[in-house]
Amino acid sequence: MGAGPAAAGAVRDTSFAHLLNPNRKWFNNKRIIILNAWIVLLLITSSTNGYDGSMMNGLQSLQQWQDDFNHPSKGRLGLLNAIQNIGALAGYPFAPYLSDGIGRRRAVFFGAAIMLVATALQTASQSVGMFIGARFLIGFGLTFAANAAPMLVTELAYPEYRAPLTSLYNSLWYSGAIVAAWATYGTFRINSTWAWRLPSLLQGIPSALQFSLVLFCPESPRWLVSRGRDAEALRTLAYYHADGDEQDPLVQYEFQEIKTAIEFDRNVAANVGWKSLIATKGNLKRIRIIVALAFFSQWSGNGLISYYLNEVFTRIGITGSGTQLLINGVLQVWNLLWAVLAAFMVNRLGRRFLFLTSAALMTLFYTAQAICFAEYSKHEVAAAGHAVVGFVFLFFAAYDIAFTPLIVSYTVEILPFPLRAKGFNVFNFVISVALIFNQYVNPIALSALGWKYYLVYVCWLAIEFVFLWIFLVETKNRTLEETAAIFDGEDALEKITHGGTTQETPDIYEKADEKA
């Protein structure tokens, strides 16, 4: 839990900063350590998704998989990759109702149960149809777990560490990708169908852990308050945030602010139902940013490498399966390092700085990839092909400092509680639509246009930078409720902030230190 040093110094100017006990840290407080362990169980939901993308990349480089599935290409290959997201689309109409209806924990459990069954079917597949059906079910189950898990993380986390921990959610996509990349690298020498069945089986590990343990995890205090279970919400906050002290100033501030925000959204802002997502000026601002980030996260050129690495590398002269799989494995480790680093710097550097820096550098490095790709395509200069690999690594470092850690954490924090499940569902739906389009179009366009297809993404990345510069709102150093209220104007922010106890509680810990 390396969030401490990065986060601790960054929140001292927030409305709750003076309520934080300076002796209560992620590394020395038993209750916070236990809470963070539960949060890790939720974070690995993203690992399942990351595993899938990297596994499909690796399987395409396995001769055994190619032979068993009749060397799929173009449309069939696109379907094999896209079917998981088609399954996700089928689950989207139901996911927010499950998260809001039965609670965050049970929604994660339900999704994990479906994914366990699906990975068993995928591992036992005897035909292309069975493999496609299993991947459809994986996407369907993942929708429920992925809707609830990050919301539960952000609604449970100790305030000082909320932003880094929620940013870790999407960053751990690469933890699954790493396991998949190295699993396929390790199994490609197996001369049987277990070369691809074993990686398929390993995909079920995160779901097995969640199925076994998640019902023992604490429920979201926000969800409990929304269901009228205030006493249980207060006990949960007190147990994990203040060693069981229900009168702790931080706990009372959080509790009162949660109650005020939920009541405000219900009665004043009328934030209920799907129509509310576009019913007010503040909500329109939220949806504009959320939809844009969802598209940008998949349409920044990253999809070419994430799902069609072997196609790209073959076109630049890197044709050996072992070499392709090795580069894929190293790339996933590289991605994880940059994404985790950025997650721990989010409070210090801010969301806007990270997004703008990311978009600018991605445009630069993708342009360099296009130039080197063109040089190899025209003259078959080996050095140009190798340079493409180098710029792929630099491009993903740029992508990982914002679009990996922040797209989920930023989305859930700018949405008020009554709209969080529905708004986050819209975000995931748009990602799936963008992915399906990418997974069908990318192999066809790359085959038809070659290096010129890269120029499309270069132009699009420049558009992304302009949009982010104009519309992205900075949200650092605020509580979850205050962050969501920024979009509704100063009056809403003032009402929610004054619903807490900050005006009545001076910095008790500093005064105690002075007396000592």
Short mmCIF file of C-alpha atoms in Angstrom, two decimals:
data_model
loop_
_atom_site.label_atom_id
_atom_site.label_comp_id
_atom_site.label_asym_id
_atom_site.label_seq_id
_atom_site.Cartn_x
_atom_site.Cartn_y
_atom_site.Cartn_z
CA MET A 1 0.00 0.00 0.00
CA GLY A 2 2.45 2.66 -1.10
CA ALA A 3 -0.17 5.38 -1.10
CA GLY A 4 0.97 6.93 2.16
CA PRO A 5 3.87 9.22 1.24
CA ALA A 6 2.30 10.47 -1.97
CA ALA A 7 -1.10 11.10 -0.55
CA ALA A 8 -0.34 12.28 2.92
CA GLY A 9 1.26 15.57 2.09
CA ALA A 10 -1.21 16.37 -0.62
CA VAL A 11 -4.46 16.61 1.31
CA ARG A 12 -3.56 19.05 4.05
CA ASP A 13 -5.52 21.93 2.52
CA THR A 14 -8.77 19.98 2.23
CA SER A 15 -11.87 20.52 4.35
CA PHE A 16 -11.21 17.29 6.27
CA ALA A 17 -7.42 17.56 6.56
CA HIS A 18 -7.43 18.92 10.11
CA LEU A 19 -9.58 15.97 11.19
CA LEU A 20 -7.02 13.36 10.16
CA ASN A 21 -5.09 11.74 12.98
CA PRO A 22 -1.42 12.12 11.95
CA ASN A 23 -0.59 8.89 13.80
CA ARG A 24 -3.14 6.85 11.85
CA LYS A 25 -1.38 5.64 8.68
CA TRP A 26 -1.82 2.85 6.17
CA PHE A 27 1.25 1.03 7.50
CA ASN A 28 0.74 1.26 11.28
CA ASN A 29 -3.02 1.13 11.87
CA LYS A 30 -4.48 -2.38 12.03
CA ARG A 31 -7.99 -1.36 10.95
CA ILE A 32 -6.76 0.58 7.90
CA ILE A 33 -4.49 -2.35 6.95
CA ILE A 34 -7.50 -4.70 7.10
CA LEU A 35 -9.61 -2.22 5.11
CA ASN A 36 -6.93 -1.94 2.43
CA ALA A 37 -6.72 -5.74 2.24
CA TRP A 38 -10.45 -5.82 1.45
CA ILE A 39 -9.90 -3.10 -1.13
CA VAL A 40 -7.20 -5.19 -2.82
CA LEU A 41 -9.75 -8.00 -3.18
CA LEU A 42 -11.98 -5.53 -5.05
CA LEU A 43 -9.14 -4.06 -7.12
CA ILE A 44 -8.34 -7.42 -8.72
CA THR A 45 -11.64 -7.22 -10.63
CA SER A 46 -9.69 -5.13 -13.11
CA SER A 47 -7.04 -7.87 -13.33
CA THR A 48 -9.58 -10.20 -14.94
CA ASN A 49 -10.19 -7.68 -17.71
CA GLY A 50 -6.48 -7.06 -18.23
CA TYR A 51 -5.79 -10.77 -18.30
CA ASP A 52 -8.27 -11.24 -21.11
CA GLY A 53 -6.76 -8.67 -23.47
CA SER A 54 -3.22 -9.89 -22.95
CA MET A 55 -4.24 -13.56 -23.11
CA MET A 56 -5.93 -13.06 -26.48
CA ASN A 57 -2.78 -11.33 -27.69
CA GLY A 58 -0.70 -14.26 -26.51
CA LEU A 59 -3.02 -16.94 -27.88
CA GLN A 60 -2.74 -15.43 -31.35
CA SER A 61 1.00 -16.12 -31.18
CA LEU A 62 0.48 -19.77 -30.14
CA GLN A 63 0.58 -22.22 -33.03
CA GLN A 64 -1.48 -24.72 -31.02
CA TRP A 65 -4.34 -22.21 -30.59
CA GLN A 66 -4.14 -21.16 -34.24
CA ASP A 67 -4.39 -24.81 -35.36
CA ASP A 68 -7.27 -25.67 -33.01
CA PHE A 69 -9.31 -22.67 -34.15
CA ASN A 70 -8.48 -22.84 -37.87
CA HIS A 71 -6.20 -19.77 -38.04
CA PRO A 72 -8.83 -17.04 -37.52
CA SER A 73 -8.26 -13.75 -39.31
CA LYS A 74 -9.97 -10.45 -40.04
CA GLY A 75 -13.69 -10.74 -39.18
CA ARG A 76 -13.45 -14.03 -37.27
CA LEU A 77 -10.43 -12.79 -35.31
CA GLY A 78 -12.27 -9.57 -34.58
CA LEU A 79 -15.26 -11.54 -33.27
CA LEU A 80 -13.08 -13.68 -30.99
CA ASN A 81 -11.67 -10.51 -29.44
CA ALA A 82 -14.90 -8.48 -29.44
CA ILE A 83 -17.25 -11.13 -28.07
CA GLN A 84 -16.31 -10.44 -24.46
CA ASN A 85 -17.41 -6.84 -24.90
CA ILE A 86 -20.59 -7.96 -26.64
CA GLY A 87 -21.27 -10.03 -23.51
CA ALA A 88 -20.59 -6.95 -21.42
CA LEU A 89 -23.16 -5.01 -23.45
CA ALA A 90 -25.77 -7.63 -22.58
CA GLY A 91 -25.16 -7.05 -18.87
CA TYR A 92 -25.24 -3.25 -18.88
CA PRO A 93 -29.03 -2.81 -18.65
CA PHE A 94 -29.03 -4.75 -15.36
CA ALA A 95 -25.70 -3.88 -13.66
CA PRO A 96 -26.58 -0.53 -12.00
CA TYR A 97 -29.87 -1.87 -10.66
CA LEU A 98 -28.04 -4.79 -9.08
CA SER A 99 -25.36 -2.54 -7.55
CA ASP A 100 -27.93 -0.13 -6.16
CA GLY A 101 -30.50 -2.80 -5.30
CA ILE A 102 -28.67 -5.61 -3.52
CA GLY A 103 -25.50 -3.70 -2.62
CA ARG A 104 -21.98 -3.43 -3.95
CA ARG A 105 -20.66 -6.61 -2.30
CA ARG A 106 -23.39 -8.91 -3.59
CA ALA A 107 -23.09 -7.49 -7.10
CA VAL A 108 -19.37 -8.35 -7.13
CA PHE A 109 -20.20 -11.84 -5.84
CA PHE A 110 -22.81 -12.36 -8.57
CA GLY A 111 -20.40 -11.30 -11.31
CA ALA A 112 -17.59 -13.48 -9.93
CA ALA A 113 -19.88 -16.53 -9.88
CA ILE A 114 -20.75 -16.09 -13.57
CA MET A 115 -17.09 -15.60 -14.52
CA LEU A 116 -16.08 -18.77 -12.69
CA VAL A 117 -18.51 -20.81 -14.76
CA ALA A 118 -17.42 -19.02 -17.94
CA THR A 119 -13.69 -19.63 -17.46
CA ALA A 120 -14.39 -23.33 -16.87
CA LEU A 121 -16.26 -23.46 -20.19
CA GLN A 122 -13.51 -21.53 -21.95
CA THR A 123 -10.86 -23.93 -20.66
CA ALA A 124 -12.90 -26.96 -21.76
CA SER A 125 -13.80 -25.56 -25.20
CA GLN A 126 -13.96 -28.12 -28.00
CA SER A 127 -14.90 -25.73 -30.80
CA VAL A 128 -14.74 -22.10 -31.87
CA GLY A 129 -18.43 -21.71 -31.00
CA MET A 130 -17.91 -22.97 -27.44
CA PHE A 131 -14.90 -20.68 -26.98
CA ILE A 132 -16.89 -17.68 -28.24
CA GLY A 133 -19.85 -18.54 -25.96
CA ALA A 134 -17.58 -18.79 -22.91
CA ARG A 135 -15.99 -15.43 -23.68
CA PHE A 136 -19.46 -13.91 -24.02
CA LEU A 137 -20.27 -15.13 -20.49
CA ILE A 138 -16.97 -13.76 -19.13
CA GLY A 139 -17.93 -10.32 -20.43
CA PHE A 140 -21.46 -10.64 -19.06
CA GLY A 141 -20.28 -11.53 -15.55
CA LEU A 142 -17.50 -8.97 -15.58
CA THR A 143 -20.05 -6.21 -16.18
CA PHE A 144 -21.64 -6.76 -12.75
CA ALA A 145 -18.37 -7.05 -10.84
CA ALA A 146 -16.74 -4.15 -12.68
CA ASN A 147 -19.72 -1.87 -12.08
CA ALA A 148 -19.77 -2.43 -8.31
CA ALA A 149 -16.11 -2.99 -7.33
CA PRO A 150 -14.59 0.45 -8.07
CA MET A 151 -17.58 2.19 -6.50
CA LEU A 152 -17.14 0.13 -3.34
CA VAL A 153 -13.42 1.00 -3.31
CA THR A 154 -14.01 4.74 -3.54
CA GLU A 155 -16.92 4.63 -1.05
CA LEU A 156 -15.01 2.58 1.56
CA ALA A 157 -11.46 3.96 1.39
CA TYR A 158 -9.93 6.04 4.16
CA PRO A 159 -10.27 9.66 2.89
CA GLU A 160 -6.54 10.33 2.80
CA TYR A 161 -5.97 7.38 0.45
CA ARG A 162 -9.19 7.38 -1.59
CA ALA A 163 -7.79 8.87 -4.81
CA PRO A 164 -4.64 6.71 -5.01
CA LEU A 165 -6.51 3.51 -4.15
CA THR A 166 -9.32 4.15 -6.62
CA SER A 167 -6.73 5.05 -9.26
CA LEU A 168 -5.04 1.72 -8.59
CA TYR A 169 -8.21 -0.07 -9.74
CA ASN A 170 -7.65 0.41 -13.44
CA SER A 171 -3.86 0.35 -13.00
CA LEU A 172 -4.12 -3.27 -11.88
CA TRP A 173 -5.51 -4.10 -15.32
CA TYR A 174 -1.84 -4.67 -16.09
CA SER A 175 -1.34 -7.11 -13.22
CA GLY A 176 -3.71 -9.46 -15.05
CA ALA A 177 -2.06 -8.61 -18.36
CA ILE A 178 1.36 -9.52 -16.93
CA VAL A 179 0.20 -12.92 -15.68
CA ALA A 180 -1.44 -13.65 -19.05
CA ALA A 181 1.54 -12.50 -21.08
CA TRP A 182 4.02 -14.61 -19.15
CA ALA A 183 1.59 -17.55 -18.90
CA THR A 184 1.30 -17.73 -22.69
CA TYR A 185 5.05 -17.21 -23.03
CA GLY A 186 5.62 -20.12 -20.66
CA THR A 187 3.10 -22.46 -22.31
CA PHE A 188 3.89 -21.96 -25.99
CA ARG A 189 6.39 -24.82 -25.79
CA ILE A 190 3.68 -27.28 -24.63
CA ASN A 191 2.86 -29.52 -27.58
CA SER A 192 -0.82 -30.00 -26.77
CA THR A 193 -4.02 -28.04 -26.33
CA TRP A 194 -2.90 -27.21 -22.78
CA ALA A 195 -0.70 -24.56 -24.37
CA TRP A 196 -3.86 -22.42 -24.55
CA ARG A 197 -6.12 -24.20 -22.02
CA LEU A 198 -3.81 -23.46 -19.09
CA PRO A 199 -3.81 -19.67 -19.67
CA SER A 200 -7.61 -19.90 -20.05
CA LEU A 201 -7.89 -21.68 -16.70
CA LEU A 202 -5.73 -19.11 -14.88
CA GLN A 203 -8.16 -16.36 -15.88
CA GLY A 204 -10.56 -17.63 -13.20
CA ILE A 205 -8.23 -17.03 -10.21
CA PRO A 206 -9.42 -13.46 -9.35
CA SER A 207 -13.06 -14.55 -9.64
CA ALA A 208 -12.42 -17.57 -7.40
CA LEU A 209 -10.92 -15.32 -4.70
CA GLN A 210 -13.84 -12.88 -4.87
CA PHE A 211 -16.44 -15.65 -4.90
CA SER A 212 -14.89 -17.08 -1.72
CA LEU A 213 -14.28 -13.87 0.23
CA VAL A 214 -16.18 -10.81 -0.98
CA LEU A 215 -19.33 -11.39 1.10
CA PHE A 216 -17.17 -10.93 4.22
CA CYS A 217 -16.07 -7.49 2.96
CA PRO A 218 -17.69 -4.37 4.52
CA GLU A 219 -20.54 -2.78 2.58
CA SER A 220 -20.43 0.80 1.31
CA PRO A 221 -21.46 3.31 4.02
CA ARG A 222 -22.99 5.44 1.25
CA TRP A 223 -25.16 2.54 0.11
CA LEU A 224 -26.17 1.76 3.70
CA VAL A 225 -27.26 5.38 4.29
CA SER A 226 -29.21 5.34 1.02
CA ARG A 227 -31.11 2.29 2.33
CA GLY A 228 -31.88 3.91 5.67
CA ARG A 229 -29.30 1.83 7.59
CA ASP A 230 -27.57 4.84 9.14
CA ALA A 231 -26.41 3.10 12.32
CA GLU A 232 -24.70 0.35 10.33
CA ALA A 233 -23.04 2.94 8.07
CA LEU A 234 -21.72 4.83 11.10
CA ARG A 235 -20.35 1.63 12.66
CA THR A 236 -18.56 0.76 9.40
CA LEU A 237 -16.97 4.20 9.12
CA ALA A 238 -15.96 4.18 12.78
CA TYR A 239 -14.54 0.65 12.72
CA TYR A 240 -12.25 1.20 9.74
CA HIS A 241 -11.55 4.95 9.87
CA ALA A 242 -11.30 5.57 13.63
CA ASP A 243 -10.63 2.28 15.46
CA GLY A 244 -14.31 1.96 16.38
CA ASP A 245 -14.81 5.47 17.81
CA GLU A 246 -18.20 6.65 16.49
CA GLN A 247 -17.63 10.14 17.96
CA ASP A 248 -14.31 10.64 16.19
CA PRO A 249 -14.43 14.07 14.44
CA LEU A 250 -13.42 12.61 11.04
CA VAL A 251 -16.08 9.90 11.24
CA GLN A 252 -18.76 12.39 12.26
CA TYR A 253 -17.73 14.74 9.45
CA GLU A 254 -17.85 11.94 6.86
CA PHE A 255 -21.14 10.59 8.18
CA GLN A 256 -22.90 13.96 8.23
CA GLU A 257 -21.59 14.90 4.78
CA ILE A 258 -22.71 11.57 3.29
CA LYS A 259 -26.21 12.03 4.74
CA THR A 260 -26.41 15.65 3.56
CA ALA A 261 -25.18 14.84 0.04
CA ILE A 262 -27.56 11.91 -0.44
CA GLU A 263 -30.49 13.93 0.89
CA PHE A 264 -29.55 16.89 -1.33
CA ASP A 265 -29.34 14.73 -4.44
CA ARG A 266 -32.66 13.07 -3.68
CA ASN A 267 -34.73 16.11 -2.74
CA VAL A 268 -33.01 19.18 -4.17
CA ALA A 269 -31.08 18.08 -7.25
CA ALA A 270 -33.59 15.33 -8.07
CA ASN A 271 -30.76 13.03 -9.13
CA VAL A 272 -32.78 9.88 -9.63
CA GLY A 273 -33.35 7.80 -12.76
CA TRP A 274 -31.60 7.67 -16.10
CA LYS A 275 -33.08 10.94 -17.32
CA SER A 276 -31.32 12.79 -14.52
CA LEU A 277 -27.97 12.09 -16.20
CA ILE A 278 -28.81 14.82 -18.72
CA ALA A 279 -31.45 16.80 -16.83
CA THR A 280 -29.24 19.51 -15.32
CA LYS A 281 -26.33 21.63 -16.48
CA GLY A 282 -24.03 19.99 -13.94
CA ASN A 283 -24.98 16.48 -15.02
CA LEU A 284 -24.53 17.35 -18.69
CA LYS A 285 -20.99 18.50 -17.89
CA ARG A 286 -20.36 15.20 -16.11
CA ILE A 287 -21.72 13.05 -18.95
CA ARG A 288 -19.78 15.00 -21.59
CA ILE A 289 -16.51 14.30 -19.79
CA ILE A 290 -17.38 10.69 -18.90
CA VAL A 291 -18.36 9.72 -22.46
CA ALA A 292 -15.30 11.46 -23.90
CA LEU A 293 -12.91 9.74 -21.48
CA ALA A 294 -14.46 6.36 -22.27
CA PHE A 295 -13.93 6.84 -26.01
CA PHE A 296 -10.47 8.34 -25.56
CA SER A 297 -9.35 5.42 -23.41
CA GLN A 298 -9.92 3.02 -26.33
CA TRP A 299 -9.44 5.24 -29.38
CA SER A 300 -5.98 6.57 -28.60
CA GLY A 301 -4.20 3.97 -30.71
CA ASN A 302 -3.57 1.71 -27.73
CA GLY A 303 -5.99 -0.91 -29.08
CA LEU A 304 -3.67 -1.84 -31.94
CA ILE A 305 -1.01 -3.09 -29.54
CA SER A 306 -3.36 -4.26 -26.79
CA TYR A 307 -5.21 -6.70 -29.07
CA TYR A 308 -3.22 -7.03 -32.31
CA LEU A 309 0.39 -6.95 -31.21
CA ASN A 310 1.44 -9.88 -33.38
CA GLU A 311 -0.13 -8.27 -36.47
CA VAL A 312 1.77 -5.02 -35.88
CA PHE A 313 5.07 -6.71 -35.07
CA THR A 314 4.84 -9.00 -38.10
CA ARG A 315 4.52 -5.89 -40.29
CA ILE A 316 7.75 -4.43 -38.88
CA GLY A 317 9.77 -7.62 -39.30
CA ILE A 318 9.43 -9.14 -35.81
CA THR A 319 7.91 -12.50 -36.68
CA GLY A 320 9.14 -15.02 -34.09
CA SER A 321 6.46 -16.16 -31.63
CA GLY A 322 8.93 -16.26 -28.75
CA THR A 323 10.15 -12.73 -29.46
CA GLN A 324 6.61 -11.34 -29.77
CA LEU A 325 5.52 -12.98 -26.52
CA LEU A 326 8.64 -11.78 -24.71
CA ILE A 327 8.08 -8.17 -25.81
CA ASN A 328 4.42 -8.44 -24.77
CA GLY A 329 5.45 -9.68 -21.32
CA VAL A 330 7.99 -6.91 -20.77
CA LEU A 331 5.54 -4.29 -22.04
CA GLN A 332 2.93 -5.29 -19.45
CA VAL A 333 5.46 -4.93 -16.61
CA TRP A 334 6.47 -1.52 -17.99
CA ASN A 335 2.81 -0.47 -18.14
CA LEU A 336 2.10 -1.56 -14.57
CA LEU A 337 5.06 0.40 -13.19
CA TRP A 338 4.02 3.66 -14.86
CA ALA A 339 0.34 3.25 -14.00
CA VAL A 340 1.01 2.54 -10.31
CA LEU A 341 3.46 5.45 -10.08
CA ALA A 342 0.84 7.80 -11.52
CA ALA A 343 -1.84 6.45 -9.16
CA PHE A 344 0.30 7.42 -6.17
CA MET A 345 0.98 10.89 -7.61
CA VAL A 346 -2.63 11.80 -8.42
CA ASN A 347 -3.19 13.95 -5.31
CA ARG A 348 0.13 15.69 -5.67
CA LEU A 349 0.05 16.50 -9.40
CA GLY A 350 -3.70 16.67 -10.01
CA ARG A 351 -5.95 15.08 -12.59
CA ARG A 352 -5.81 17.87 -15.17
CA PHE A 353 -2.01 18.03 -15.30
CA LEU A 354 -1.72 14.27 -15.75
CA PHE A 355 -4.37 14.08 -18.48
CA LEU A 356 -2.94 16.96 -20.51
CA THR A 357 0.63 15.69 -20.20
CA SER A 358 -0.53 12.24 -21.27
CA ALA A 359 -2.42 13.48 -24.34
CA ALA A 360 0.48 15.67 -25.50
CA LEU A 361 3.10 12.92 -25.15
CA MET A 362 0.88 10.28 -26.76
CA THR A 363 0.47 12.50 -29.82
CA LEU A 364 4.23 12.96 -30.05
CA PHE A 365 5.14 9.28 -29.66
CA TYR A 366 2.39 8.02 -31.96
CA THR A 367 3.61 10.38 -34.64
CA ALA A 368 7.10 8.91 -34.19
CA GLN A 369 5.66 5.38 -34.50
CA ALA A 370 3.93 6.33 -37.75
CA ILE A 371 7.15 7.74 -39.22
CA CYS A 372 9.21 4.67 -38.30
CA PHE A 373 6.45 2.28 -39.46
CA ALA A 374 6.34 4.09 -42.82
CA GLU A 375 10.12 3.92 -43.16
CA TYR A 376 10.12 0.17 -42.57
CA SER A 377 7.16 -0.41 -44.90
CA LYS A 378 8.84 1.49 -47.75
CA HIS A 379 12.48 0.48 -47.34
CA GLU A 380 12.47 -2.48 -44.87
CA VAL A 381 15.08 -0.80 -42.70
CA ALA A 382 15.46 -3.06 -39.65
CA ALA A 383 16.41 -0.13 -37.39
CA ALA A 384 13.09 1.56 -38.22
CA GLY A 385 11.20 -1.56 -37.15
CA HIS A 386 13.12 -1.70 -33.88
CA ALA A 387 12.44 2.01 -33.33
CA VAL A 388 8.70 1.31 -33.57
CA VAL A 389 9.06 -1.02 -30.58
CA GLY A 390 10.87 1.69 -28.61
CA PHE A 391 8.21 4.26 -29.37
CA VAL A 392 5.50 1.74 -28.43
CA PHE A 393 7.03 1.61 -24.94
CA LEU A 394 7.24 5.42 -24.73
CA PHE A 395 3.67 5.78 -25.99
CA PHE A 396 2.33 3.42 -23.33
CA ALA A 397 4.25 5.25 -20.60
CA ALA A 398 2.44 8.41 -21.72
CA TYR A 399 -0.91 6.58 -21.84
CA ASP A 400 -0.35 5.03 -18.41
CA ILE A 401 0.22 8.27 -16.49
CA ALA A 402 -3.43 9.28 -16.94
CA PHE A 403 -5.67 7.05 -19.01
CA THR A 404 -4.88 3.90 -17.07
CA PRO A 405 -5.21 5.12 -13.46
CA LEU A 406 -7.61 8.03 -13.80
CA ILE A 407 -10.46 7.15 -16.15
CA VAL A 408 -12.23 5.00 -13.53
CA SER A 409 -11.35 7.01 -10.42
CA TYR A 410 -12.24 10.33 -12.07
CA THR A 411 -15.54 8.99 -13.37
CA VAL A 412 -16.76 7.60 -10.04
CA GLU A 413 -15.66 10.64 -8.04
CA ILE A 414 -17.45 13.26 -10.16
CA LEU A 415 -20.77 11.41 -9.99
CA PRO A 416 -23.09 11.99 -6.98
CA PHE A 417 -24.14 8.83 -5.15
CA PRO A 418 -27.66 8.41 -6.65
CA LEU A 419 -26.18 8.58 -10.16
CA ARG A 420 -22.88 6.82 -9.53
CA ALA A 421 -23.93 3.32 -10.57
CA LYS A 422 -25.87 4.51 -13.62
CA GLY A 423 -23.24 7.02 -14.73
CA PHE A 424 -20.44 4.52 -14.30
CA ASN A 425 -22.50 2.03 -16.26
CA VAL A 426 -22.74 4.54 -19.12
CA PHE A 427 -18.95 4.90 -18.96
CA ASN A 428 -18.45 1.12 -19.21
CA PHE A 429 -21.06 0.83 -21.97
CA VAL A 430 -19.28 3.44 -24.09
CA ILE A 431 -15.96 1.65 -23.54
CA SER A 432 -17.48 -1.61 -24.76
CA VAL A 433 -18.95 0.07 -27.85
CA ALA A 434 -15.59 1.68 -28.59
CA LEU A 435 -13.80 -1.64 -28.04
CA ILE A 436 -16.14 -3.59 -30.30
CA PHE A 437 -15.65 -1.03 -33.05
CA ASN A 438 -11.89 -1.11 -32.55
CA GLN A 439 -11.64 -4.88 -32.45
CA TYR A 440 -13.53 -5.24 -35.71
CA VAL A 441 -12.05 -2.25 -37.54
CA ASN A 442 -8.40 -2.35 -36.43
CA PRO A 443 -7.35 -5.61 -38.12
CA ILE A 444 -9.25 -4.73 -41.31
CA ALA A 445 -7.94 -1.14 -41.46
CA LEU A 446 -4.38 -2.18 -40.63
CA SER A 447 -4.50 -4.80 -43.38
CA ALA A 448 -5.84 -2.29 -45.91
CA LEU A 449 -3.91 0.86 -44.98
CA GLY A 450 -0.76 -0.37 -43.25
CA TRP A 451 1.27 2.47 -41.69
CA LYS A 452 -1.18 5.11 -43.00
CA TYR A 453 -3.73 3.89 -40.46
CA TYR A 454 -1.49 5.34 -37.76
CA LEU A 455 -2.11 8.84 -39.14
CA VAL A 456 -5.81 8.53 -38.24
CA TYR A 457 -4.88 8.07 -34.59
CA VAL A 458 -2.33 10.90 -34.68
CA CYS A 459 -5.08 13.32 -35.74
CA TRP A 460 -7.50 11.92 -33.18
CA LEU A 461 -4.96 12.29 -30.35
CA ALA A 462 -4.58 15.98 -31.19
CA ILE A 463 -8.37 16.36 -30.90
CA GLU A 464 -8.27 14.63 -27.50
CA PHE A 465 -5.73 17.14 -26.19
CA VAL A 466 -7.89 20.11 -27.24
CA PHE A 467 -11.00 18.61 -25.63
CA LEU A 468 -9.23 17.88 -22.35
CA TRP A 469 -7.74 21.38 -22.26
CA ILE A 470 -11.18 22.96 -22.64
CA PHE A 471 -13.46 20.73 -20.59
CA LEU A 472 -11.58 18.72 -17.93
CA VAL A 473 -12.19 19.97 -14.38
CA GLU A 474 -9.60 19.64 -11.61
CA THR A 475 -10.89 17.73 -8.56
CA LYS A 476 -7.89 17.07 -6.35
CA ASN A 477 -7.89 17.47 -2.57
CA ARG A 478 -11.62 17.15 -1.88
CA THR A 479 -13.84 14.58 -0.22
CA LEU A 480 -15.92 12.31 -2.42
CA GLU A 481 -19.10 14.30 -1.78
CA GLU A 482 -17.41 17.67 -2.39
CA THR A 483 -15.81 16.44 -5.61
CA ALA A 484 -19.18 15.39 -7.01
CA ALA A 485 -20.75 18.72 -5.99
CA ILE A 486 -18.19 20.85 -7.91
CA PHE A 487 -20.21 20.41 -11.09
CA ASP A 488 -23.45 21.66 -9.51
CA GLY A 489 -22.17 25.13 -8.60
CA GLU A 490 -21.01 26.95 -5.48
CA ASP A 491 -24.41 26.78 -3.76
CA ALA A 492 -24.51 22.99 -3.92
CA LEU A 493 -20.89 22.73 -2.80
CA GLU A 494 -21.53 25.10 0.10
CA LYS A 495 -24.62 23.19 1.24
CA ILE A 496 -22.89 19.82 1.18
CA THR A 497 -19.71 21.10 2.82
CA HIS A 498 -21.67 22.77 5.64
CA GLY A 499 -23.57 19.55 6.18
CA GLY A 500 -20.42 18.20 7.83
CA THR A 501 -18.92 19.23 11.15
CA THR A 502 -15.83 21.01 9.90
CA GLN A 503 -16.96 24.38 11.26
CA GLU A 504 -17.29 22.97 14.77
CA THR A 505 -14.05 20.98 14.99
CA PRO A 506 -10.71 22.82 15.11
CA ASP A 507 -7.53 20.96 14.38
CA ILE A 508 -7.68 18.86 17.53
CA TYR A 509 -4.58 16.82 16.71
CA GLU A 510 -2.38 19.88 16.18
CA LYS A 511 -3.65 21.39 19.45
CA ALA A 512 -2.94 18.15 21.27
CA ASP A 513 0.61 18.21 19.94
CA GLU A 514 1.05 21.82 21.09
CA LYS A 515 -0.03 20.93 24.63
CA ALA A 516 2.35 18.00 24.67
#
